[in-house]
């Protein structure tokens, strides 16, 4: 996209300045600048599930509802789950440009095919655990594991919150999902799993030390790179296995674009969003290996050639079955993840999950009451 900026600049007759920052740097920059009503930012990259509710409360994002309603933009072409997560208080505040789902990474040389159910995954992971190989590796860090555990939670029939906005993590379904995930890493995972997030878990599978691994589909290229992977010929890709409630992986907008409420160039900012999220750009980016949010791109086989065939099929299936969030939808996301992750750690270290989940459920319920008050805007 950055390489093609001159095309956009020529089309609007204006120079575009693009600044590349890490996610943490970006959040810090927004906090400083937008609290001061800065107008030197026009288009904002937004993590809708992590920040949009907070940004909406602060009044930092422009309402795009009328703009996306333009028939030529074809808002209905965006996948339902990412599209719905672009809406806050009945206002479209962002447009999804990059999406993400979990993938089941597995060793084709160790099994005849990928397990279709979570029960089969557990059975195979236990069977393949040896003195020099882990049956399963995954995130186990208290906060960092929550997003990947979410697909287990949904596939057991649970969710972070109930229909009336209360805590859902004390439900029988949630407790069963906590227990399953904890036992999987406790009995088939590496030691020290509770300290592992993506950066620690991914290399274990890449170096051939685990039979199964579930994590974001965006990291697949790490397992095909001979510089860091020893399993490029053995790795297979599969959809998220079915639990008691079916296969319900998350399908989220990992990155979206919005317009700074204080921008003096909102018309030009919208033109940029139309360009970067339009069918042509999404098709080209997806063909280069960056999964987008437009259904039309996913229906075009030419956009999937950058992905291994089994990964492309897994991504398509997971998108169809996807749930649009992978964490609690609250303002204080970090605090919520810390509470929700506590029973995960308990299960991984072999503790009885039920009483810990009950305590976390009560704490999360109190948290939600306070957080919901902040959402009154």
mmCIF file of C-alpha atoms in Angstrom:
data_model
loop_
_atom_site.group_PDB
_atom_site.id
_atom_site.type_symbol
_atom_site.label_atom_id
_atom_site.label_comp_id
_atom_site.label_asym_id
_atom_site.label_seq_id
_atom_site.Cartn_x
_atom_site.Cartn_y
_atom_site.Cartn_z
ATOM 1 C CA UNK A 1 0.000 0.000 0.000
ATOM 2 C CA UNK A 2 2.754 2.434 0.913
ATOM 3 C CA UNK A 3 4.441 1.811 -2.438
ATOM 4 C CA UNK A 4 1.239 2.776 -4.217
ATOM 5 C CA UNK A 5 0.671 6.009 -2.318
ATOM 6 C CA UNK A 6 1.789 8.142 -5.304
ATOM 7 C CA UNK A 7 -1.237 6.840 -7.219
ATOM 8 C CA UNK A 8 -3.565 8.111 -4.519
ATOM 9 C CA UNK A 9 -1.683 11.387 -4.213
ATOM 10 C CA UNK A 10 -2.065 11.970 -7.945
ATOM 11 C CA UNK A 11 -5.781 11.229 -7.771
ATOM 12 C CA UNK A 12 -6.474 13.860 -5.095
ATOM 13 C CA UNK A 13 -3.710 16.335 -5.911
ATOM 14 C CA UNK A 14 -2.310 16.327 -2.386
ATOM 15 C CA UNK A 15 0.731 14.821 -0.661
ATOM 16 C CA UNK A 16 0.168 12.107 1.936
ATOM 17 C CA UNK A 17 2.421 11.651 4.952
ATOM 18 C CA UNK A 18 2.337 8.168 6.465
ATOM 19 C CA UNK A 19 3.960 7.353 9.802
ATOM 20 C CA UNK A 20 4.694 3.740 10.777
ATOM 21 C CA UNK A 21 4.577 2.920 14.498
ATOM 22 C CA UNK A 22 4.240 -0.149 16.675
ATOM 23 C CA UNK A 23 0.817 -0.755 18.215
ATOM 24 C CA UNK A 24 1.982 0.501 21.614
ATOM 25 C CA UNK A 25 3.625 3.572 20.098
ATOM 26 C CA UNK A 26 0.470 4.294 18.134
ATOM 27 C CA UNK A 27 -1.741 4.104 21.219
ATOM 28 C CA UNK A 28 0.584 6.414 23.145
ATOM 29 C CA UNK A 29 0.651 8.895 20.266
ATOM 30 C CA UNK A 30 -3.142 8.951 20.050
ATOM 31 C CA UNK A 31 -3.454 9.436 23.794
ATOM 32 C CA UNK A 32 -1.152 12.456 23.761
ATOM 33 C CA UNK A 33 -2.319 14.096 20.542
ATOM 34 C CA UNK A 34 -6.049 13.477 20.617
ATOM 35 C CA UNK A 35 -6.413 14.490 24.237
ATOM 36 C CA UNK A 36 -5.095 17.826 22.976
ATOM 37 C CA UNK A 37 -7.575 17.812 20.042
ATOM 38 C CA UNK A 38 -4.690 17.658 17.553
ATOM 39 C CA UNK A 39 -5.701 18.004 13.907
ATOM 40 C CA UNK A 40 -2.432 16.832 12.328
ATOM 41 C CA UNK A 41 -3.769 13.258 12.119
ATOM 42 C CA UNK A 42 -6.414 12.614 9.491
ATOM 43 C CA UNK A 43 -6.715 8.858 8.961
ATOM 44 C CA UNK A 44 -6.267 6.664 12.041
ATOM 45 C CA UNK A 45 -5.317 3.006 12.178
ATOM 46 C CA UNK A 46 -7.517 1.542 14.903
ATOM 47 C CA UNK A 47 -7.637 -1.796 16.722
ATOM 48 C CA UNK A 48 -11.424 -1.880 16.899
ATOM 49 C CA UNK A 49 -11.710 -4.490 19.645
ATOM 50 C CA UNK A 50 -8.961 -3.017 21.791
ATOM 51 C CA UNK A 51 -9.609 0.713 21.451
ATOM 52 C CA UNK A 52 -12.737 1.731 19.561
ATOM 53 C CA UNK A 53 -15.081 1.850 22.556
ATOM 54 C CA UNK A 54 -12.621 4.063 24.445
ATOM 55 C CA UNK A 55 -12.053 6.283 21.412
ATOM 56 C CA UNK A 56 -15.815 6.606 20.939
ATOM 57 C CA UNK A 57 -16.311 7.646 24.546
ATOM 58 C CA UNK A 58 -13.545 10.232 24.145
ATOM 59 C CA UNK A 59 -15.111 11.582 20.950
ATOM 60 C CA UNK A 60 -12.022 10.928 18.835
ATOM 61 C CA UNK A 61 -13.617 9.151 15.854
ATOM 62 C CA UNK A 62 -15.830 10.590 13.129
ATOM 63 C CA UNK A 63 -19.202 8.970 12.430
ATOM 64 C CA UNK A 64 -18.880 7.279 9.023
ATOM 65 C CA UNK A 65 -22.429 5.911 8.872
ATOM 66 C CA UNK A 66 -23.633 8.127 6.031
ATOM 67 C CA UNK A 67 -20.395 7.664 4.092
ATOM 68 C CA UNK A 68 -20.380 3.851 4.144
ATOM 69 C CA UNK A 69 -24.032 3.906 3.041
ATOM 70 C CA UNK A 70 -22.880 5.077 -0.397
ATOM 71 C CA UNK A 71 -23.934 2.306 -2.775
ATOM 72 C CA UNK A 72 -20.619 2.407 -4.620
ATOM 73 C CA UNK A 73 -18.700 1.711 -1.404
ATOM 74 C CA UNK A 74 -20.754 -1.484 -0.901
ATOM 75 C CA UNK A 75 -20.644 -1.746 2.894
ATOM 76 C CA UNK A 76 -22.599 -5.007 2.666
ATOM 77 C CA UNK A 77 -19.599 -6.579 0.900
ATOM 78 C CA UNK A 78 -17.666 -6.594 4.176
ATOM 79 C CA UNK A 79 -17.840 -9.805 6.197
ATOM 80 C CA UNK A 80 -20.532 -9.600 8.850
ATOM 81 C CA UNK A 81 -18.373 -10.218 11.937
ATOM 82 C CA UNK A 82 -15.722 -7.540 11.218
ATOM 83 C CA UNK A 83 -18.403 -5.151 9.931
ATOM 84 C CA UNK A 84 -20.452 -5.386 13.111
ATOM 85 C CA UNK A 85 -17.374 -4.696 15.225
ATOM 86 C CA UNK A 86 -16.924 -1.406 13.360
ATOM 87 C CA UNK A 87 -20.154 -0.105 14.895
ATOM 88 C CA UNK A 88 -20.350 1.551 18.314
ATOM 89 C CA UNK A 89 -23.587 3.021 19.660
ATOM 90 C CA UNK A 90 -25.221 2.503 16.268
ATOM 91 C CA UNK A 91 -22.502 4.544 14.542
ATOM 92 C CA UNK A 92 -19.953 3.211 12.068
ATOM 93 C CA UNK A 93 -16.672 4.546 13.458
ATOM 94 C CA UNK A 94 -14.148 2.497 11.483
ATOM 95 C CA UNK A 95 -13.745 0.353 8.371
ATOM 96 C CA UNK A 96 -11.943 -3.023 8.692
ATOM 97 C CA UNK A 97 -8.912 -3.513 6.448
ATOM 98 C CA UNK A 98 -7.076 -6.527 7.949
ATOM 99 C CA UNK A 99 -8.778 -9.555 9.498
ATOM 100 C CA UNK A 100 -7.564 -12.437 11.619
ATOM 101 C CA UNK A 101 -8.746 -15.860 12.719
ATOM 102 C CA UNK A 102 -7.114 -18.764 14.560
ATOM 103 C CA UNK A 103 -5.603 -21.638 12.611
ATOM 104 C CA UNK A 104 -4.794 -25.159 13.700
ATOM 105 C CA UNK A 105 -1.151 -25.772 12.797
ATOM 106 C CA UNK A 106 -0.274 -29.463 12.841
ATOM 107 C CA UNK A 107 2.460 -31.887 11.823
ATOM 108 C CA UNK A 108 1.388 -33.803 8.725
ATOM 109 C CA UNK A 109 4.118 -36.373 9.313
ATOM 110 C CA UNK A 110 2.702 -37.317 12.717
ATOM 111 C CA UNK A 111 -1.018 -37.700 11.968
ATOM 112 C CA UNK A 112 -3.089 -38.938 9.035
ATOM 113 C CA UNK A 113 -5.093 -35.719 9.006
ATOM 114 C CA UNK A 114 -6.041 -32.804 11.237
ATOM 115 C CA UNK A 115 -8.390 -33.486 14.156
ATOM 116 C CA UNK A 116 -11.899 -32.264 13.362
ATOM 117 C CA UNK A 117 -12.996 -31.940 16.983
ATOM 118 C CA UNK A 118 -11.455 -30.586 20.151
ATOM 119 C CA UNK A 119 -11.828 -33.987 21.796
ATOM 120 C CA UNK A 120 -9.835 -35.569 18.964
ATOM 121 C CA UNK A 121 -7.213 -32.820 19.253
ATOM 122 C CA UNK A 122 -6.795 -33.538 22.951
ATOM 123 C CA UNK A 123 -6.586 -37.298 22.404
ATOM 124 C CA UNK A 124 -3.966 -36.923 19.666
ATOM 125 C CA UNK A 125 -1.995 -34.328 21.639
ATOM 126 C CA UNK A 126 -1.787 -36.651 24.625
ATOM 127 C CA UNK A 127 -0.797 -39.586 22.394
ATOM 128 C CA UNK A 128 1.954 -37.628 20.639
ATOM 129 C CA UNK A 129 3.519 -36.238 23.802
ATOM 130 C CA UNK A 130 6.946 -37.803 24.267
ATOM 131 C CA UNK A 131 10.142 -37.080 26.139
ATOM 132 C CA UNK A 132 11.410 -34.886 23.287
ATOM 133 C CA UNK A 133 8.155 -33.559 21.799
ATOM 134 C CA UNK A 134 5.146 -31.704 23.175
ATOM 135 C CA UNK A 135 1.733 -32.779 22.005
ATOM 136 C CA UNK A 136 0.459 -29.213 22.031
ATOM 137 C CA UNK A 137 1.825 -25.717 22.435
ATOM 138 C CA UNK A 138 -0.192 -22.537 22.820
ATOM 139 C CA UNK A 139 -0.372 -19.267 24.665
ATOM 140 C CA UNK A 140 -0.631 -19.648 28.423
ATOM 141 C CA UNK A 141 0.171 -16.180 29.698
ATOM 142 C CA UNK A 142 -2.635 -14.818 31.873
ATOM 143 C CA UNK A 143 -3.629 -11.904 29.644
ATOM 144 C CA UNK A 144 -1.991 -12.967 26.387
ATOM 145 C CA UNK A 145 -3.835 -16.297 26.197
ATOM 146 C CA UNK A 146 -7.328 -14.806 26.394
ATOM 147 C CA UNK A 147 -7.719 -14.012 22.693
ATOM 148 C CA UNK A 148 -6.769 -17.525 21.561
ATOM 149 C CA UNK A 149 -8.812 -19.157 24.333
ATOM 150 C CA UNK A 150 -11.863 -17.231 23.107
ATOM 151 C CA UNK A 151 -12.424 -19.689 20.249
ATOM 152 C CA UNK A 152 -12.424 -22.571 22.744
ATOM 153 C CA UNK A 153 -14.923 -20.632 24.874
ATOM 154 C CA UNK A 154 -17.316 -20.044 21.966
ATOM 155 C CA UNK A 155 -16.965 -23.624 20.737
ATOM 156 C CA UNK A 156 -18.013 -24.843 24.179
ATOM 157 C CA UNK A 157 -21.096 -22.616 23.955
ATOM 158 C CA UNK A 158 -19.947 -19.763 26.187
ATOM 159 C CA UNK A 159 -18.991 -16.109 25.872
ATOM 160 C CA UNK A 160 -17.288 -13.483 28.006
ATOM 161 C CA UNK A 161 -20.562 -11.743 28.822
ATOM 162 C CA UNK A 162 -24.234 -12.649 28.917
ATOM 163 C CA UNK A 163 -27.023 -11.144 26.832
ATOM 164 C CA UNK A 164 -27.829 -8.678 29.627
ATOM 165 C CA UNK A 165 -24.211 -7.531 29.958
ATOM 166 C CA UNK A 166 -23.246 -9.599 32.983
ATOM 167 C CA UNK A 167 -20.275 -11.905 33.437
ATOM 168 C CA UNK A 168 -20.364 -15.100 31.418
ATOM 169 C CA UNK A 169 -17.126 -16.652 32.630
ATOM 170 C CA UNK A 170 -18.749 -18.536 35.512
ATOM 171 C CA UNK A 171 -21.130 -20.467 33.266
ATOM 172 C CA UNK A 172 -20.799 -24.258 32.985
ATOM 173 C CA UNK A 173 -19.708 -23.791 29.371
ATOM 174 C CA UNK A 174 -16.956 -21.333 30.316
ATOM 175 C CA UNK A 175 -15.726 -23.538 33.162
ATOM 176 C CA UNK A 176 -15.588 -26.511 30.783
ATOM 177 C CA UNK A 177 -13.587 -24.426 28.287
ATOM 178 C CA UNK A 178 -11.193 -23.294 31.025
ATOM 179 C CA UNK A 179 -10.749 -26.879 32.185
ATOM 180 C CA UNK A 180 -10.181 -28.212 28.656
ATOM 181 C CA UNK A 181 -7.595 -25.580 27.717
ATOM 182 C CA UNK A 182 -5.781 -25.896 31.025
ATOM 183 C CA UNK A 183 -5.596 -29.680 30.858
ATOM 184 C CA UNK A 184 -4.375 -29.550 27.258
ATOM 185 C CA UNK A 185 -1.378 -27.389 28.148
ATOM 186 C CA UNK A 186 -0.845 -29.012 31.546
ATOM 187 C CA UNK A 187 -0.584 -32.553 30.176
ATOM 188 C CA UNK A 188 0.670 -32.002 26.619
ATOM 189 C CA UNK A 189 2.338 -28.597 26.722
ATOM 190 C CA UNK A 190 5.818 -27.322 27.554
ATOM 191 C CA UNK A 191 6.943 -26.393 31.060
ATOM 192 C CA UNK A 192 6.516 -22.726 31.882
ATOM 193 C CA UNK A 193 3.472 -22.415 29.619
ATOM 194 C CA UNK A 194 1.956 -19.760 31.877
ATOM 195 C CA UNK A 195 4.775 -17.426 30.819
ATOM 196 C CA UNK A 196 4.179 -17.991 27.113
ATOM 197 C CA UNK A 197 2.542 -15.603 24.685
ATOM 198 C CA UNK A 198 2.949 -15.616 20.901
ATOM 199 C CA UNK A 199 6.661 -14.811 20.985
ATOM 200 C CA UNK A 200 7.447 -17.826 23.175
ATOM 201 C CA UNK A 201 4.974 -20.400 21.821
ATOM 202 C CA UNK A 202 5.462 -19.921 18.079
ATOM 203 C CA UNK A 203 9.180 -20.884 17.952
ATOM 204 C CA UNK A 204 8.471 -24.162 19.748
ATOM 205 C CA UNK A 205 6.257 -25.338 16.905
ATOM 206 C CA UNK A 206 8.540 -23.819 14.264
ATOM 207 C CA UNK A 207 11.462 -25.844 15.600
ATOM 208 C CA UNK A 208 9.549 -29.124 15.398
ATOM 209 C CA UNK A 209 9.100 -29.513 19.144
ATOM 210 C CA UNK A 210 5.285 -29.712 19.163
ATOM 211 C CA UNK A 211 2.665 -31.678 17.241
ATOM 212 C CA UNK A 212 -0.171 -29.120 17.372
ATOM 213 C CA UNK A 213 -0.444 -25.373 17.809
ATOM 214 C CA UNK A 214 -3.444 -23.028 17.609
ATOM 215 C CA UNK A 215 -2.757 -19.342 17.060
ATOM 216 C CA UNK A 216 -3.434 -16.496 14.644
ATOM 217 C CA UNK A 217 -3.514 -17.398 10.958
ATOM 218 C CA UNK A 218 -1.468 -14.253 10.275
ATOM 219 C CA UNK A 219 1.706 -15.938 11.562
ATOM 220 C CA UNK A 220 1.659 -18.828 9.077
ATOM 221 C CA UNK A 221 4.663 -17.582 7.090
ATOM 222 C CA UNK A 222 6.937 -18.175 10.083
ATOM 223 C CA UNK A 223 6.498 -21.918 9.582
ATOM 224 C CA UNK A 224 7.392 -21.733 5.885
ATOM 225 C CA UNK A 225 10.586 -19.721 6.359
ATOM 226 C CA UNK A 226 13.627 -22.041 6.347
ATOM 227 C CA UNK A 227 15.618 -19.430 8.246
ATOM 228 C CA UNK A 228 13.499 -19.952 11.373
ATOM 229 C CA UNK A 229 11.495 -23.132 10.752
ATOM 230 C CA UNK A 230 12.427 -26.791 10.546
ATOM 231 C CA UNK A 231 8.873 -27.888 9.689
ATOM 232 C CA UNK A 232 8.219 -26.082 6.406
ATOM 233 C CA UNK A 233 7.688 -29.428 4.649
ATOM 234 C CA UNK A 234 5.692 -30.998 7.484
ATOM 235 C CA UNK A 235 3.337 -28.222 8.606
ATOM 236 C CA UNK A 236 -0.345 -28.486 7.781
ATOM 237 C CA UNK A 237 -3.129 -25.950 8.277
ATOM 238 C CA UNK A 238 -6.702 -26.695 9.329
ATOM 239 C CA UNK A 239 -9.891 -24.986 10.538
ATOM 240 C CA UNK A 240 -10.573 -24.601 14.238
ATOM 241 C CA UNK A 241 -11.809 -27.962 15.596
ATOM 242 C CA UNK A 242 -15.426 -28.328 16.697
ATOM 243 C CA UNK A 243 -16.353 -28.317 20.361
ATOM 244 C CA UNK A 244 -19.683 -29.248 21.977
ATOM 245 C CA UNK A 245 -21.266 -26.153 20.346
ATOM 246 C CA UNK A 246 -19.548 -26.647 16.988
ATOM 247 C CA UNK A 247 -16.562 -24.848 15.498
ATOM 248 C CA UNK A 248 -16.836 -21.190 16.496
ATOM 249 C CA UNK A 249 -13.513 -19.428 15.986
ATOM 250 C CA UNK A 250 -13.124 -15.692 16.219
ATOM 251 C CA UNK A 251 -13.022 -13.675 12.989
ATOM 252 C CA UNK A 252 -11.955 -10.178 13.911
ATOM 253 C CA UNK A 253 -10.848 -6.897 12.380
ATOM 254 C CA UNK A 254 -7.260 -6.805 13.621
ATOM 255 C CA UNK A 255 -6.753 -3.398 12.001
ATOM 256 C CA UNK A 256 -9.314 -0.859 10.840
ATOM 257 C CA UNK A 257 -9.197 2.724 9.602
ATOM 258 C CA UNK A 258 -11.137 5.693 10.920
ATOM 259 C CA UNK A 259 -11.103 9.483 10.681
ATOM 260 C CA UNK A 260 -9.868 11.775 13.438
ATOM 261 C CA UNK A 261 -12.797 13.848 14.693
ATOM 262 C CA UNK A 262 -10.505 16.899 14.824
ATOM 263 C CA UNK A 263 -9.184 16.532 11.256
ATOM 264 C CA UNK A 264 -9.515 19.522 8.928
ATOM 265 C CA UNK A 265 -9.338 17.222 5.888
ATOM 266 C CA UNK A 266 -12.183 14.794 6.460
ATOM 267 C CA UNK A 267 -13.210 14.660 2.806
ATOM 268 C CA UNK A 268 -9.693 13.687 1.751
ATOM 269 C CA UNK A 269 -9.454 11.242 4.655
ATOM 270 C CA UNK A 270 -12.608 9.495 3.463
ATOM 271 C CA UNK A 271 -11.201 9.331 -0.053
ATOM 272 C CA UNK A 272 -8.165 7.545 1.388
ATOM 273 C CA UNK A 273 -10.365 5.073 3.248
ATOM 274 C CA UNK A 274 -12.334 4.403 0.063
ATOM 275 C CA UNK A 275 -9.070 3.741 -1.746
ATOM 276 C CA UNK A 276 -7.424 1.519 0.854
ATOM 277 C CA UNK A 277 -10.551 -0.513 1.663
ATOM 278 C CA UNK A 278 -11.993 -0.634 -1.842
ATOM 279 C CA UNK A 279 -12.442 -3.918 -3.731
ATOM 280 C CA UNK A 280 -9.387 -3.442 -5.946
ATOM 281 C CA UNK A 281 -6.936 -2.679 -3.129
ATOM 282 C CA UNK A 282 -8.327 -5.401 -0.856
ATOM 283 C CA UNK A 283 -8.043 -7.906 -3.698
ATOM 284 C CA UNK A 284 -4.436 -6.932 -4.392
ATOM 285 C CA UNK A 285 -3.427 -6.908 -0.723
ATOM 286 C CA UNK A 286 -5.037 -10.284 -0.122
ATOM 287 C CA UNK A 287 -3.277 -11.699 -3.171
ATOM 288 C CA UNK A 288 -0.061 -10.521 -1.492
ATOM 289 C CA UNK A 289 -0.906 -12.428 1.701
ATOM 290 C CA UNK A 290 -2.759 -9.811 3.773
ATOM 291 C CA UNK A 291 -6.282 -11.097 4.553
ATOM 292 C CA UNK A 292 -8.944 -8.455 4.100
ATOM 293 C CA UNK A 293 -12.565 -8.020 5.156
ATOM 294 C CA UNK A 294 -14.430 -7.933 1.828
ATOM 295 C CA UNK A 295 -16.420 -11.062 0.976
ATOM 296 C CA UNK A 296 -15.880 -10.457 -2.735
ATOM 297 C CA UNK A 297 -12.129 -10.823 -2.267
ATOM 298 C CA UNK A 298 -12.537 -14.132 -0.445
ATOM 299 C CA UNK A 299 -14.800 -15.395 -3.229
ATOM 300 C CA UNK A 300 -12.087 -14.674 -5.814
ATOM 301 C CA UNK A 301 -9.704 -17.687 -5.972
ATOM 302 C CA UNK A 302 -6.930 -15.507 -7.382
ATOM 303 C CA UNK A 303 -6.669 -13.640 -4.055
ATOM 304 C CA UNK A 304 -5.823 -16.825 -2.175
ATOM 305 C CA UNK A 305 -2.831 -17.980 -4.196
ATOM 306 C CA UNK A 306 -0.385 -16.377 -1.746
ATOM 307 C CA UNK A 307 -1.553 -18.795 0.960
ATOM 308 C CA UNK A 308 -0.993 -22.552 1.080
ATOM 309 C CA UNK A 309 -4.140 -24.198 -0.288
ATOM 310 C CA UNK A 310 -5.109 -25.869 2.989
ATOM 311 C CA UNK A 311 -4.584 -22.615 4.901
ATOM 312 C CA UNK A 312 -6.726 -20.670 2.422
ATOM 313 C CA UNK A 313 -9.519 -23.195 2.876
ATOM 314 C CA UNK A 314 -9.152 -23.105 6.668
ATOM 315 C CA UNK A 315 -9.304 -19.310 6.665
ATOM 316 C CA UNK A 316 -12.417 -19.348 4.486
ATOM 317 C CA UNK A 317 -14.212 -21.838 6.736
ATOM 318 C CA UNK A 318 -13.195 -20.030 9.914
ATOM 319 C CA UNK A 319 -14.421 -16.732 8.455
ATOM 320 C CA UNK A 320 -17.815 -18.261 7.673
ATOM 321 C CA UNK A 321 -18.165 -19.620 11.216
ATOM 322 C CA UNK A 322 -16.492 -16.663 12.889
ATOM 323 C CA UNK A 323 -17.449 -14.722 15.999
ATOM 324 C CA UNK A 324 -16.576 -11.024 15.770
ATOM 325 C CA UNK A 325 -14.650 -10.590 19.020
ATOM 326 C CA UNK A 326 -11.738 -12.342 20.701
ATOM 327 C CA UNK A 327 -11.742 -10.468 24.029
ATOM 328 C CA UNK A 328 -14.271 -8.788 26.314
ATOM 329 C CA UNK A 329 -15.872 -5.784 24.626
ATOM 330 C CA UNK A 330 -15.228 -3.199 27.301
ATOM 331 C CA UNK A 331 -13.388 0.080 27.756
ATOM 332 C CA UNK A 332 -10.712 -1.266 30.110
ATOM 333 C CA UNK A 333 -9.707 -4.203 27.927
ATOM 334 C CA UNK A 334 -6.394 -4.863 29.661
ATOM 335 C CA UNK A 335 -7.972 -5.170 33.098
ATOM 336 C CA UNK A 336 -10.733 -7.396 31.739
ATOM 337 C CA UNK A 337 -8.248 -9.756 30.117
ATOM 338 C CA UNK A 338 -6.309 -10.008 33.356
ATOM 339 C CA UNK A 339 -9.432 -11.072 35.247
ATOM 340 C CA UNK A 340 -10.612 -13.507 32.580
ATOM 341 C CA UNK A 341 -7.151 -15.057 32.278
ATOM 342 C CA UNK A 342 -6.823 -16.046 35.917
ATOM 343 C CA UNK A 343 -8.703 -19.388 35.618
ATOM 344 C CA UNK A 344 -6.644 -20.178 32.510
ATOM 345 C CA UNK A 345 -3.474 -20.069 34.565
ATOM 346 C CA UNK A 346 -5.099 -22.173 37.289
ATOM 347 C CA UNK A 347 -5.982 -24.886 34.793
ATOM 348 C CA UNK A 348 -2.545 -24.911 33.199
ATOM 349 C CA UNK A 349 -0.800 -25.427 36.536
ATOM 350 C CA UNK A 350 -3.183 -28.253 37.431
ATOM 351 C CA UNK A 351 -5.420 -26.499 39.943
ATOM 352 C CA UNK A 352 -9.150 -27.103 40.258
ATOM 353 C CA UNK A 353 -10.597 -24.590 37.817
ATOM 354 C CA UNK A 354 -14.150 -24.335 39.184
ATOM 355 C CA UNK A 355 -13.472 -22.336 42.391
ATOM 356 C CA UNK A 356 -11.013 -20.035 40.628
ATOM 357 C CA UNK A 357 -13.529 -19.432 37.838
ATOM 358 C CA UNK A 358 -16.198 -18.645 40.442
ATOM 359 C CA UNK A 359 -13.937 -16.025 42.034
ATOM 360 C CA UNK A 360 -13.033 -14.556 38.642
ATOM 361 C CA UNK A 361 -16.717 -14.534 37.679
ATOM 362 C CA UNK A 362 -17.596 -12.455 40.745
ATOM 363 C CA UNK A 363 -14.676 -10.097 40.143
ATOM 364 C CA UNK A 364 -15.559 -9.735 36.467
ATOM 365 C CA UNK A 365 -19.205 -9.036 37.314
ATOM 366 C CA UNK A 366 -18.150 -6.169 39.612
ATOM 367 C CA UNK A 367 -15.749 -4.904 36.969
ATOM 368 C CA UNK A 368 -18.477 -4.873 34.319
ATOM 369 C CA UNK A 369 -20.757 -2.758 36.512
ATOM 370 C CA UNK A 370 -18.040 -0.120 36.804
ATOM 371 C CA UNK A 371 -16.994 -0.380 33.157
ATOM 372 C CA UNK A 372 -20.595 -0.104 31.965
ATOM 373 C CA UNK A 373 -20.937 3.178 33.843
ATOM 374 C CA UNK A 374 -18.033 4.532 31.796
ATOM 375 C CA UNK A 375 -19.866 3.485 28.638
ATOM 376 C CA UNK A 376 -22.723 5.896 29.314
ATOM 377 C CA UNK A 377 -21.988 8.402 26.567
#
